[in-house]
mmCIF file of C-alpha atoms in Angstrom:
data_model
loop_
_atom_site.group_PDB
_atom_site.id
_atom_site.type_symbol
_atom_site.label_atom_id
_atom_site.label_comp_id
_atom_site.label_asym_id
_atom_site.label_seq_id
_atom_site.Cartn_x
_atom_site.Cartn_y
_atom_site.Cartn_z
ATOM 1 C CA MET U 1 -11.048 264.354 193.762
ATOM 2 C CA SER U 2 -12.605 261.648 191.598
ATOM 3 C CA ASP U 3 -13.649 258.071 192.312
ATOM 4 C CA ILE U 4 -13.748 255.256 189.790
ATOM 5 C CA VAL U 5 -17.316 254.013 189.411
ATOM 6 C CA PHE U 6 -16.843 251.507 186.608
ATOM 7 C CA THR U 7 -13.892 250.259 184.586
ATOM 8 C CA ARG U 8 -13.146 247.282 182.335
ATOM 9 C CA ARG U 9 -10.129 245.007 182.297
ATOM 10 C CA SER U 10 -8.564 246.800 179.326
ATOM 11 C CA GLY U 11 -7.030 249.968 180.691
ATOM 12 C CA TRP U 12 -7.660 251.978 177.514
ATOM 13 C CA ILE U 13 -11.424 251.492 177.315
ATOM 14 C CA PRO U 14 -13.053 254.617 178.845
ATOM 15 C CA SER U 15 -13.919 254.426 182.544
ATOM 16 C CA VAL U 16 -16.739 256.082 184.447
ATOM 17 C CA ILE U 17 -15.730 258.277 187.369
ATOM 18 C CA ARG U 18 -17.633 260.346 189.910
ATOM 19 C CA GLU U 19 -16.381 263.905 190.110
ATOM 20 C CA GLY U 20 -18.071 266.823 191.862
ATOM 21 C CA GLY U 21 -21.176 264.773 192.421
ATOM 22 C CA GLU U 22 -21.696 263.796 188.742
ATOM 23 C CA PHE U 23 -20.798 260.832 186.586
ATOM 24 C CA ARG U 24 -18.205 261.498 183.893
ATOM 25 C CA LEU U 25 -16.706 259.326 181.179
ATOM 26 C CA SER U 26 -12.898 259.453 181.355
ATOM 27 C CA LEU U 27 -10.576 258.339 178.570
ATOM 28 C CA GLY U 28 -6.946 258.697 177.562
ATOM 29 C CA ALA U 29 -6.438 259.793 173.959
ATOM 30 C CA GLY U 30 -3.923 261.694 171.895
ATOM 31 C CA ALA U 31 -0.851 263.305 173.406
ATOM 32 C CA ASP U 32 0.287 266.689 174.627
ATOM 33 C CA ALA U 33 3.250 268.691 173.337
ATOM 34 C CA ASN U 34 5.574 266.528 175.474
ATOM 35 C CA HIS U 35 4.107 263.332 173.967
ATOM 36 C CA GLU U 36 2.415 262.432 177.255
ATOM 37 C CA PRO U 37 -1.104 260.917 176.983
ATOM 38 C CA ARG U 38 -3.947 263.378 177.433
ATOM 39 C CA THR U 39 -7.000 262.564 179.557
ATOM 40 C CA PHE U 40 -10.466 263.856 178.646
ATOM 41 C CA THR U 41 -13.707 263.686 180.615
ATOM 42 C CA PHE U 42 -17.320 264.707 179.970
ATOM 43 C CA PRO U 43 -20.584 264.227 181.900
ATOM 44 C CA ILE U 44 -22.938 261.263 181.438
ATOM 45 C CA GLY U 45 -26.249 260.318 183.065
ATOM 46 C CA GLU U 46 -27.279 257.290 185.114
ATOM 47 C CA ALA U 47 -29.050 255.733 182.123
ATOM 48 C CA HIS U 48 -25.840 255.997 180.143
ATOM 49 C CA LEU U 49 -23.849 254.434 182.992
ATOM 50 C CA GLU U 50 -26.232 251.493 183.088
ATOM 51 C CA VAL U 51 -25.753 250.761 179.367
ATOM 52 C CA ILE U 52 -21.987 251.141 179.659
ATOM 53 C CA ARG U 53 -21.953 248.607 182.516
ATOM 54 C CA GLU U 54 -24.109 246.042 180.773
ATOM 55 C CA ASP U 55 -23.345 246.382 177.069
ATOM 56 C CA LEU U 56 -19.700 246.109 175.952
ATOM 57 C CA ALA U 57 -20.646 246.677 172.320
ATOM 58 C CA ARG U 58 -22.354 250.012 173.016
ATOM 59 C CA HIS U 59 -19.480 251.025 175.302
ATOM 60 C CA LEU U 60 -16.991 250.410 172.490
ATOM 61 C CA LEU U 61 -19.168 252.179 169.936
ATOM 62 C CA LEU U 62 -19.273 255.257 172.165
ATOM 63 C CA TRP U 63 -15.491 255.153 172.529
ATOM 64 C CA SER U 64 -15.111 254.939 168.765
ATOM 65 C CA ALA U 65 -17.376 257.960 168.301
ATOM 66 C CA VAL U 66 -15.651 260.102 170.962
ATOM 67 C CA LEU U 67 -12.075 259.531 169.773
ATOM 68 C CA PRO U 68 -12.321 261.883 166.751
ATOM 69 C CA LEU U 69 -13.370 264.675 169.126
ATOM 70 C CA CYS U 70 -10.263 263.988 171.213
ATOM 71 C CA ASP U 71 -8.131 264.126 168.072
ATOM 72 C CA ALA U 72 -9.709 267.476 167.208
ATOM 73 C CA ALA U 73 -8.625 268.839 170.606
ATOM 74 C CA GLY U 74 -4.998 268.404 169.539
ATOM 75 C CA THR U 75 -2.125 268.758 172.001
ATOM 76 C CA ARG U 76 -3.574 271.606 174.077
ATOM 77 C CA GLY U 77 -7.180 272.218 173.073
ATOM 78 C CA ARG U 78 -10.242 271.417 175.155
ATOM 79 C CA LEU U 79 -12.620 268.593 174.375
ATOM 80 C CA ASP U 80 -15.871 269.819 172.874
ATOM 81 C CA GLU U 81 -18.034 268.552 175.742
ATOM 82 C CA ASN U 82 -21.292 269.549 174.063
ATOM 83 C CA ALA U 83 -20.428 267.464 171.013
ATOM 84 C CA ALA U 84 -19.371 264.560 173.232
ATOM 85 C CA VAL U 85 -22.564 264.699 175.295
ATOM 86 C CA ALA U 86 -24.608 264.833 172.092
ATOM 87 C CA LEU U 87 -23.262 261.373 171.216
ATOM 88 C CA LEU U 88 -24.581 259.680 174.342
ATOM 89 C CA ASP U 89 -28.270 259.162 173.613
ATOM 90 C CA PRO U 90 -27.951 258.231 169.915
ATOM 91 C CA VAL U 91 -25.107 255.746 170.545
ATOM 92 C CA LEU U 92 -26.097 254.241 173.903
ATOM 93 C CA LEU U 93 -29.892 254.441 173.886
ATOM 94 C CA GLY U 94 -30.880 254.272 170.220
ATOM 95 C CA SER U 95 -32.204 251.182 168.464
ATOM 96 C CA PRO U 96 -29.693 249.169 166.418
ATOM 97 C CA LYS U 97 -31.215 250.496 163.213
ATOM 98 C CA ASP U 98 -30.960 254.090 164.447
ATOM 99 C CA VAL U 99 -27.369 253.570 165.647
ATOM 100 C CA ASP U 100 -26.366 252.228 162.239
ATOM 101 C CA ALA U 101 -27.943 255.259 160.577
ATOM 102 C CA TYR U 102 -26.307 257.632 163.080
ATOM 103 C CA PHE U 103 -22.845 256.218 162.425
ATOM 104 C CA ARG U 104 -23.292 257.052 158.758
ATOM 105 C CA THR U 105 -23.475 260.734 159.730
ATOM 106 C CA ILE U 106 -20.526 261.068 162.153
ATOM 107 C CA ARG U 107 -16.794 260.457 162.228
ATOM 108 C CA TRP U 108 -15.736 257.379 164.170
ATOM 109 C CA ASP U 109 -12.611 255.322 164.776
ATOM 110 C CA ARG U 110 -13.084 252.144 162.751
ATOM 111 C CA GLY U 111 -9.719 250.672 163.776
ATOM 112 C CA ARG U 112 -10.641 250.709 167.454
ATOM 113 C CA LEU U 113 -13.659 248.524 166.781
ATOM 114 C CA VAL U 114 -11.701 246.160 164.538
ATOM 115 C CA ALA U 115 -9.042 245.764 167.230
ATOM 116 C CA HIS U 116 -11.749 244.741 169.677
ATOM 117 C CA GLY U 117 -13.148 242.006 167.462
ATOM 118 C CA ALA U 118 -15.758 243.718 165.272
ATOM 119 C CA ASP U 119 -16.853 241.780 162.195
ATOM 120 C CA THR U 120 -15.115 243.703 159.401
ATOM 121 C CA GLY U 121 -17.529 242.588 156.703
ATOM 122 C CA LEU U 122 -20.510 243.939 158.632
ATOM 123 C CA LEU U 123 -18.625 247.128 159.470
ATOM 124 C CA ASP U 124 -17.931 247.720 155.784
ATOM 125 C CA ARG U 125 -21.651 247.307 155.061
ATOM 126 C CA GLY U 126 -22.550 249.875 157.719
ATOM 127 C CA GLU U 127 -24.093 247.357 160.160
ATOM 128 C CA VAL U 128 -22.104 248.535 163.158
ATOM 129 C CA CYS U 129 -24.341 247.070 165.863
ATOM 130 C CA ALA U 130 -24.386 243.613 164.289
ATOM 131 C CA ALA U 131 -20.619 243.861 163.733
ATOM 132 C CA MET U 132 -20.080 244.325 167.480
ATOM 133 C CA ARG U 133 -21.687 240.992 168.466
ATOM 134 C CA THR U 134 -18.208 239.492 168.322
ATOM 135 C CA ALA U 135 -16.638 242.294 170.394
ATOM 136 C CA THR U 136 -14.089 241.488 173.097
ATOM 137 C CA GLU U 137 -12.653 243.531 175.944
ATOM 138 C CA THR U 138 -9.108 242.671 174.950
ATOM 139 C CA ALA U 139 -7.684 244.350 171.865
ATOM 140 C CA ASP U 140 -5.724 242.892 168.955
ATOM 141 C CA ALA U 141 -3.808 245.807 167.421
ATOM 142 C CA GLU U 142 -2.343 243.604 164.682
ATOM 143 C CA ARG U 143 -5.850 242.705 163.503
ATOM 144 C CA ALA U 144 -6.671 246.393 163.139
ATOM 145 C CA GLY U 145 -3.388 247.019 161.340
ATOM 146 C CA LYS U 146 -4.068 244.207 158.872
ATOM 147 C CA TYR U 147 -7.563 245.540 158.232
ATOM 148 C CA HIS U 148 -6.302 249.055 157.511
ATOM 149 C CA ALA U 149 -3.512 247.721 155.279
ATOM 150 C CA ASP U 150 -6.038 245.724 153.253
ATOM 151 C CA ARG U 151 -8.314 248.763 152.946
ATOM 152 C CA ARG U 152 -5.439 250.912 151.690
ATOM 153 C CA ARG U 153 -4.615 248.277 149.083
ATOM 154 C CA ALA U 154 -8.268 248.004 148.068
ATOM 155 C CA GLU U 155 -8.336 251.763 147.501
ATOM 156 C CA ARG U 156 -5.486 251.233 145.016
ATOM 157 C CA GLY U 157 -7.331 248.365 143.398
ATOM 158 C CA VAL U 158 -4.943 245.751 144.809
ATOM 159 C CA VAL U 159 -6.217 242.351 145.883
ATOM 160 C CA LEU U 160 -3.635 239.983 147.353
ATOM 161 C CA GLY U 161 -3.612 236.261 146.758
ATOM 162 C CA PRO U 162 -2.410 233.871 149.482
ATOM 163 C CA LEU U 163 1.165 233.776 148.137
ATOM 164 C CA ASP U 164 1.260 237.571 147.762
ATOM 165 C CA ALA U 165 0.239 237.957 151.390
ATOM 166 C CA ALA U 166 2.784 235.339 152.462
ATOM 167 C CA LEU U 167 5.625 237.231 150.761
ATOM 168 C CA LEU U 168 4.612 240.526 152.375
ATOM 169 C CA LYS U 169 4.521 238.820 155.753
ATOM 170 C CA TYR U 170 7.899 237.182 155.074
ATOM 171 C CA THR U 171 9.476 240.612 154.518
ATOM 172 C CA GLY U 172 7.581 242.218 157.413
ATOM 173 C CA GLN U 173 5.833 244.634 155.039
ATOM 174 C CA TYR U 174 2.272 243.366 155.175
ATOM 175 C CA LEU U 175 1.101 246.052 157.595
ATOM 176 C CA HIS U 176 3.382 248.926 156.588
ATOM 177 C CA GLY U 177 4.898 249.110 153.115
ATOM 178 C CA ALA U 178 7.456 251.700 154.234
ATOM 179 C CA THR U 179 8.975 249.366 156.826
ATOM 180 C CA ILE U 180 12.578 248.339 156.137
ATOM 181 C CA PRO U 181 12.194 244.732 154.952
ATOM 182 C CA ARG U 182 13.587 241.829 156.916
ATOM 183 C CA ARG U 183 13.217 238.061 156.840
ATOM 184 C CA THR U 184 10.460 236.825 159.146
ATOM 185 C CA PRO U 185 9.597 233.282 158.015
ATOM 186 C CA GLY U 186 7.855 232.638 161.320
ATOM 187 C CA ASP U 187 5.101 235.073 160.287
ATOM 188 C CA VAL U 188 4.199 233.013 157.219
ATOM 189 C CA ASP U 189 1.625 230.214 157.106
ATOM 190 C CA PRO U 190 3.777 227.033 157.151
ATOM 191 C CA ALA U 191 1.793 225.652 154.211
ATOM 192 C CA LEU U 192 2.796 228.651 152.076
ATOM 193 C CA LEU U 193 6.361 229.063 153.315
ATOM 194 C CA PRO U 194 8.024 226.641 150.822
ATOM 195 C CA GLU U 195 6.410 228.424 147.875
ATOM 196 C CA ALA U 196 7.364 231.822 149.292
ATOM 197 C CA MET U 197 10.945 230.639 149.708
ATOM 198 C CA ARG U 198 11.045 229.560 146.050
ATOM 199 C CA VAL U 199 10.149 233.119 145.029
ATOM 200 C CA VAL U 200 12.863 234.514 147.302
ATOM 201 C CA ALA U 201 15.367 232.018 145.860
ATOM 202 C CA THR U 202 14.517 233.245 142.358
ATOM 203 C CA ALA U 203 15.318 236.789 143.463
ATOM 204 C CA GLU U 204 18.573 235.743 145.139
ATOM 205 C CA GLN U 205 19.770 233.906 142.039
ATOM 206 C CA ALA U 206 18.893 236.855 139.813
ATOM 207 C CA CYS U 207 20.985 239.354 141.767
ATOM 208 C CA ALA U 208 23.857 237.063 142.719
ATOM 209 C CA GLY U 209 27.077 238.950 142.108
ATOM 210 C CA LEU U 210 25.373 242.340 141.881
ATOM 211 C CA ARG U 211 26.266 244.924 144.478
ATOM 212 C CA ILE U 212 24.992 248.259 145.691
ATOM 213 C CA GLY U 213 27.972 250.473 146.343
ATOM 214 C CA ARG U 214 28.168 253.324 148.795
ATOM 215 C CA ASP U 215 27.700 256.889 147.619
ATOM 216 C CA PRO U 216 29.779 259.133 149.890
ATOM 217 C CA ARG U 217 28.471 262.232 148.098
ATOM 218 C CA ARG U 218 25.195 261.746 149.969
ATOM 219 C CA GLY U 219 26.690 261.310 153.423
ATOM 220 C CA ARG U 220 27.607 258.482 155.746
ATOM 221 C CA GLY U 221 25.927 255.181 154.950
ATOM 222 C CA ALA U 222 24.293 256.384 151.711
ATOM 223 C CA THR U 223 24.273 253.987 148.768
ATOM 224 C CA ASP U 224 24.370 254.335 145.000
ATOM 225 C CA LYS U 225 20.916 255.029 143.585
ATOM 226 C CA ARG U 226 21.839 253.640 140.169
ATOM 227 C CA ASP U 227 23.104 250.395 141.667
ATOM 228 C CA ARG U 228 19.868 250.063 143.614
ATOM 229 C CA GLU U 229 17.753 250.678 140.535
ATOM 230 C CA ARG U 230 19.768 248.092 138.596
ATOM 231 C CA VAL U 231 19.316 245.409 141.272
ATOM 232 C CA GLU U 232 15.648 246.294 141.574
ATOM 233 C CA ALA U 233 15.053 245.962 137.825
ATOM 234 C CA VAL U 234 16.919 242.641 137.550
ATOM 235 C CA VAL U 235 15.097 241.087 140.497
ATOM 236 C CA GLU U 236 11.648 242.253 139.449
ATOM 237 C CA ALA U 237 12.105 241.012 135.902
ATOM 238 C CA ALA U 238 13.273 237.585 137.086
ATOM 239 C CA VAL U 239 10.503 237.176 139.662
ATOM 240 C CA ARG U 240 7.780 238.229 137.245
ATOM 241 C CA ARG U 241 9.141 235.860 134.616
ATOM 242 C CA ALA U 242 9.296 232.885 136.975
ATOM 243 C CA HIS U 243 6.143 233.676 138.957
ATOM 244 C CA PRO U 244 3.812 235.577 136.610
ATOM 245 C CA GLY U 245 0.774 235.414 138.903
ATOM 246 C CA LEU U 246 2.222 237.555 141.681
ATOM 247 C CA ALA U 247 0.778 240.969 142.486
ATOM 248 C CA ASP U 248 3.022 243.993 142.009
ATOM 249 C CA ASP U 249 3.112 244.569 145.786
ATOM 250 C CA ALA U 250 4.564 241.102 146.313
ATOM 251 C CA VAL U 251 7.166 241.493 143.561
ATOM 252 C CA ARG U 252 8.233 244.873 144.917
ATOM 253 C CA THR U 253 8.595 243.636 148.478
ATOM 254 C CA VAL U 254 10.973 240.839 147.373
ATOM 255 C CA SER U 255 12.960 243.339 145.289
ATOM 256 C CA PHE U 256 13.073 245.755 148.221
ATOM 257 C CA LEU U 257 14.401 242.961 150.448
ATOM 258 C CA MET U 258 17.214 242.137 148.007
ATOM 259 C CA CYS U 259 18.170 245.822 147.655
ATOM 260 C CA SER U 260 18.060 246.430 151.388
ATOM 261 C CA GLU U 261 20.295 243.453 152.136
ATOM 262 C CA ALA U 262 22.763 244.399 149.393
ATOM 263 C CA ALA U 263 22.919 247.968 150.714
ATOM 264 C CA ASP U 264 23.503 246.705 154.254
ATOM 265 C CA ARG U 265 26.396 244.552 153.079
ATOM 266 C CA SER U 266 27.947 247.605 151.459
ATOM 267 C CA ARG U 267 27.519 249.771 154.557
ATOM 268 C CA ASN U 268 29.137 247.172 156.763
ATOM 269 C CA VAL U 269 32.451 246.957 154.896
ATOM 270 C CA PRO U 270 35.284 249.514 154.882
ATOM 271 C CA MET U 271 35.128 252.236 152.245
ATOM 272 C CA ASP U 272 37.799 250.574 150.125
ATOM 273 C CA ASP U 273 38.525 251.195 146.469
ATOM 274 C CA ASP U 274 36.285 248.807 144.526
ATOM 275 C CA GLY U 275 37.358 250.648 141.372
ATOM 276 C CA LEU U 276 40.640 248.701 141.301
ATOM 277 C CA ALA U 277 39.372 246.122 138.854
ATOM 278 C CA ASP U 278 42.909 245.450 137.596
ATOM 279 C CA GLY U 279 44.004 244.333 141.045
ATOM 280 C CA GLY U 280 46.474 247.185 141.506
ATOM 281 C CA SER U 281 47.442 248.259 144.993
ATOM 282 C CA VAL U 282 47.003 251.963 145.616
ATOM 283 C CA ARG U 283 49.044 251.909 148.806
ATOM 284 C CA GLY U 284 51.883 250.018 147.196
ATOM 285 C CA GLU U 285 52.151 252.067 144.006
ATOM 286 C CA ARG U 286 51.759 255.661 145.215
ATOM 287 C CA LYS U 287 54.922 257.209 146.603
ATOM 288 C CA THR U 288 53.964 260.874 146.959
ATOM 289 C CA ALA U 289 51.718 262.508 149.550
ATOM 290 C CA LEU U 290 48.234 263.798 148.792
ATOM 291 C CA SER U 291 46.105 266.588 150.185
ATOM 292 C CA PHE U 292 42.304 266.357 150.329
ATOM 293 C CA THR U 293 40.287 269.583 150.607
ATOM 294 C CA ASP U 294 36.659 270.637 150.334
ATOM 295 C CA ASP U 295 34.871 273.853 149.432
ATOM 296 C CA GLN U 296 34.677 274.989 153.050
ATOM 297 C CA GLY U 297 38.376 275.031 153.858
ATOM 298 C CA ALA U 298 38.760 271.619 155.494
ATOM 299 C CA GLU U 299 41.936 269.695 154.674
ATOM 300 C CA LYS U 300 43.255 266.191 155.274
ATOM 301 C CA LYS U 301 46.741 264.898 154.483
ATOM 302 C CA TRP U 302 47.512 261.399 153.240
ATOM 303 C CA ASP U 303 51.050 259.948 153.242
ATOM 304 C CA ALA U 304 52.167 256.783 151.495
ATOM 305 C CA GLY U 305 52.667 253.901 153.897
ATOM 306 C CA VAL U 306 50.680 255.573 156.664
ATOM 307 C CA GLY U 307 47.050 254.689 157.365
ATOM 308 C CA GLY U 308 44.712 253.149 154.826
ATOM 309 C CA ALA U 309 44.480 253.281 151.057
ATOM 310 C CA ALA U 310 44.447 256.804 149.624
ATOM 311 C CA THR U 311 41.138 256.325 147.828
ATOM 312 C CA ALA U 312 39.462 254.882 150.914
ATOM 313 C CA GLU U 313 40.608 257.803 153.045
ATOM 314 C CA PHE U 314 39.559 260.341 150.433
ATOM 315 C CA TRP U 315 36.045 258.908 150.171
ATOM 316 C CA GLU U 316 35.786 258.793 153.936
ATOM 317 C CA PHE U 317 36.708 262.496 153.930
ATOM 318 C CA VAL U 318 33.934 263.141 151.386
ATOM 319 C CA GLU U 319 31.443 261.034 153.311
ATOM 320 C CA ASN U 320 32.061 263.023 156.481
ATOM 321 C CA ARG U 321 32.045 266.462 154.830
ATOM 322 C CA SER U 322 29.696 266.330 151.847
ATOM 323 C CA SER U 323 26.418 268.259 152.017
ATOM 324 C CA ALA U 324 24.107 270.318 149.819
ATOM 325 C CA SER U 325 26.330 273.335 150.502
ATOM 326 C CA ASN U 326 29.634 271.463 150.186
ATOM 327 C CA GLU U 327 29.884 269.717 146.821
ATOM 328 C CA VAL U 328 33.386 270.515 145.560
ATOM 329 C CA PHE U 329 36.296 268.297 146.658
ATOM 330 C CA THR U 330 39.927 268.337 145.571
ATOM 331 C CA ILE U 331 42.831 265.879 145.603
ATOM 332 C CA GLU U 332 46.213 267.533 145.140
ATOM 333 C CA ASP U 333 49.674 266.078 144.640
ATOM 334 C CA GLU U 334 51.967 269.020 145.396
ATOM 335 C CA GLN U 335 55.157 267.141 144.548
ATOM 336 C CA ARG U 336 53.948 266.291 141.039
ATOM 337 C CA GLY U 337 52.188 269.641 140.658
ATOM 338 C CA GLU U 338 48.816 268.192 139.699
ATOM 339 C CA GLY U 339 45.409 267.505 141.090
ATOM 340 C CA ILE U 340 41.757 266.854 140.373
ATOM 341 C CA GLN U 341 38.649 268.721 141.482
ATOM 342 C CA LEU U 342 35.306 266.916 141.768
ATOM 343 C CA HIS U 343 32.144 268.960 141.122
ATOM 344 C CA PHE U 344 29.295 266.858 142.509
ATOM 345 C CA TYR U 345 26.682 269.504 141.711
ATOM 346 C CA ALA U 346 27.541 269.341 137.999
ATOM 347 C CA ASP U 347 28.531 265.658 137.542
ATOM 348 C CA SER U 348 31.923 266.807 136.297
ATOM 349 C CA LEU U 349 35.603 266.730 137.173
ATOM 350 C CA ALA U 350 38.559 268.995 136.383
ATOM 351 C CA ARG U 351 42.158 267.835 136.155
ATOM 352 C CA ILE U 352 44.739 270.486 136.839
ATOM 353 C CA THR U 353 48.380 270.214 135.773
ATOM 354 C CA THR U 354 51.146 272.701 136.539
ATOM 355 C CA VAL U 355 52.655 273.845 133.259
ATOM 356 C CA ARG U 356 55.118 276.365 134.726
ATOM 357 C CA GLU U 357 56.148 276.938 138.316
ATOM 358 C CA GLY U 358 55.918 280.472 139.677
ATOM 359 C CA VAL U 359 59.462 281.865 139.712
ATOM 360 C CA GLY U 360 60.647 285.328 140.635
ATOM 361 C CA GLY U 361 57.271 286.533 141.718
ATOM 362 C CA ALA U 362 55.518 285.301 138.568
ATOM 363 C CA GLU U 363 52.257 283.412 138.907
ATOM 364 C CA PRO U 364 52.438 279.692 138.077
ATOM 365 C CA ALA U 365 50.671 278.527 134.930
ATOM 366 C CA TYR U 366 48.178 275.644 134.968
ATOM 367 C CA ARG U 367 46.406 273.570 132.354
ATOM 368 C CA VAL U 368 42.792 272.870 133.355
ATOM 369 C CA GLU U 369 40.703 270.268 131.524
ATOM 370 C CA TYR U 370 37.157 269.169 132.219
ATOM 371 C CA SER U 371 35.293 265.909 131.812
ATOM 372 C CA LEU U 372 31.721 264.754 132.392
ATOM 373 C CA VAL U 373 31.266 262.070 135.042
ATOM 374 C CA ASP U 374 28.710 259.277 135.010
ATOM 375 C CA GLY U 375 27.472 258.861 138.577
ATOM 376 C CA ILE U 376 29.417 257.842 141.673
ATOM 377 C CA GLY U 377 30.878 254.886 139.791
ATOM 378 C CA GLY U 378 32.470 257.286 137.326
ATOM 379 C CA TYR U 379 33.876 259.423 140.128
ATOM 380 C CA ARG U 380 35.392 256.418 141.852
ATOM 381 C CA ARG U 381 37.065 255.216 138.651
ATOM 382 C CA LEU U 382 38.579 258.647 138.028
ATOM 383 C CA VAL U 383 39.775 259.062 141.611
ATOM 384 C CA SER U 384 41.309 255.596 141.544
ATOM 385 C CA ALA U 385 43.066 256.280 138.246
ATOM 386 C CA PHE U 386 44.455 259.601 139.462
ATOM 387 C CA VAL U 387 45.726 258.117 142.712
ATOM 388 C CA ARG U 388 47.477 255.311 140.814
ATOM 389 C CA GLY U 389 48.967 257.293 137.972
ATOM 390 C CA GLY U 390 48.255 261.014 138.258
ATOM 391 C CA CYS U 391 46.671 263.164 135.569
ATOM 392 C CA ALA U 392 48.295 261.143 132.764
ATOM 393 C CA ALA U 393 46.320 258.076 133.863
ATOM 394 C CA LEU U 394 43.084 259.971 133.215
ATOM 395 C CA ASP U 395 43.636 260.268 129.450
ATOM 396 C CA GLN U 396 41.695 257.076 128.735
ATOM 397 C CA HIS U 397 38.713 258.327 130.761
ATOM 398 C CA GLY U 398 37.937 261.326 128.513
ATOM 399 C CA PRO U 399 36.947 263.102 126.458
ATOM 400 C CA TRP U 400 38.598 266.102 128.102
ATOM 401 C CA PHE U 401 37.715 269.697 127.288
ATOM 402 C CA SER U 402 40.176 272.542 127.715
ATOM 403 C CA ASP U 403 37.689 275.070 126.365
ATOM 404 C CA VAL U 404 35.033 275.914 128.971
ATOM 405 C CA ALA U 405 32.434 276.820 126.345
ATOM 406 C CA ASP U 406 32.865 273.437 124.624
ATOM 407 C CA PHE U 407 32.548 271.679 127.962
ATOM 408 C CA GLU U 408 29.404 273.576 128.946
ATOM 409 C CA ARG U 409 27.870 272.748 125.580
ATOM 410 C CA ALA U 410 28.603 269.050 126.103
ATOM 411 C CA ARG U 411 27.165 269.225 129.590
ATOM 412 C CA ARG U 412 23.915 270.776 128.358
ATOM 413 C CA GLU U 413 23.593 268.215 125.573
ATOM 414 C CA ARG U 414 24.180 265.242 127.845
ATOM 415 C CA PRO U 415 21.072 263.039 128.103
ATOM 416 C CA VAL U 416 19.282 263.298 131.444
ATOM 417 C CA ALA U 417 19.872 260.126 133.470
#
């Protein structure tokens, strides 16, 4: 059994307990294999307890110094009690000058001190005791996050101006650059918000009318990398031209926001055939049935007048089935005796036409021609053309190679995208 001897209002700051007749410092840190918080304890003396009671700054400094030992224990290891005990006298009983010097020799959790109000300028200069004069029992995790984000940028040589910071806060990416951007105007200083909105308006005008299509080859919800890169380049060029003083981080966050929103719009609409630039209606023009298959034996039938557009249903089939081990898909029109085969792994497509039906036990004869394909946009144009008009409609989308060696040569000589 253990009794609590001393604790502070913040539940995470280490407490002092009495266990087996001795004082021990108890703290929660890290997590076990089930992601439950771990609790560590180690012995302290009465002199240490007295300092912990009376001096919040020293209490927090000790916590900061012990946390790396807890991290070292991992999910199942034991706390190195000897190392923890060795921290007590230097951190709690040493002079401020000696404590500052000691902290230059050990690992310690800087973010914990920042969250509890430490002066970051003094911390950066190594004056840890002076930095803790502003310490508070309550923590501000966002303050620590901002401090770490600024340090990471400084390591890259990035210094943000007020407008740069406002834009990163507007997109929710100030603390974590990998966060999916969103619009959070309430996080921006009201005095800077109008200027930030002008930058965003520049980006919106630059990419108006541009879209980021879906890429079913990469699975459900995936979008076209080339479309994204195009929107990104257009937005960044326009923002840099109109607002030349912005840091790269700020320009990128606005571009990321535009791309993310365009991709979301694409994901939230049906997988229809945006390749029908001439306004043709796939469902209205196609009269024969189609069969969709993949390289793993799956098959889906499409009949005219039943269900959705043929192209939409084919790409949904691809989206649901495509993977690194399943990159060949076929559309076949048995009635016309023709079909196409999409080779995603090779950025190519084959069109197959029946030249002679198999009669009297003879094998049918086919004409197979190959063409290079330029990204998902190229695939969608070819699929759309085939669905509308069969293999004959693909003539204009060549060149087509009937000789495999010629095709392979063209494929090798194709510039790398």
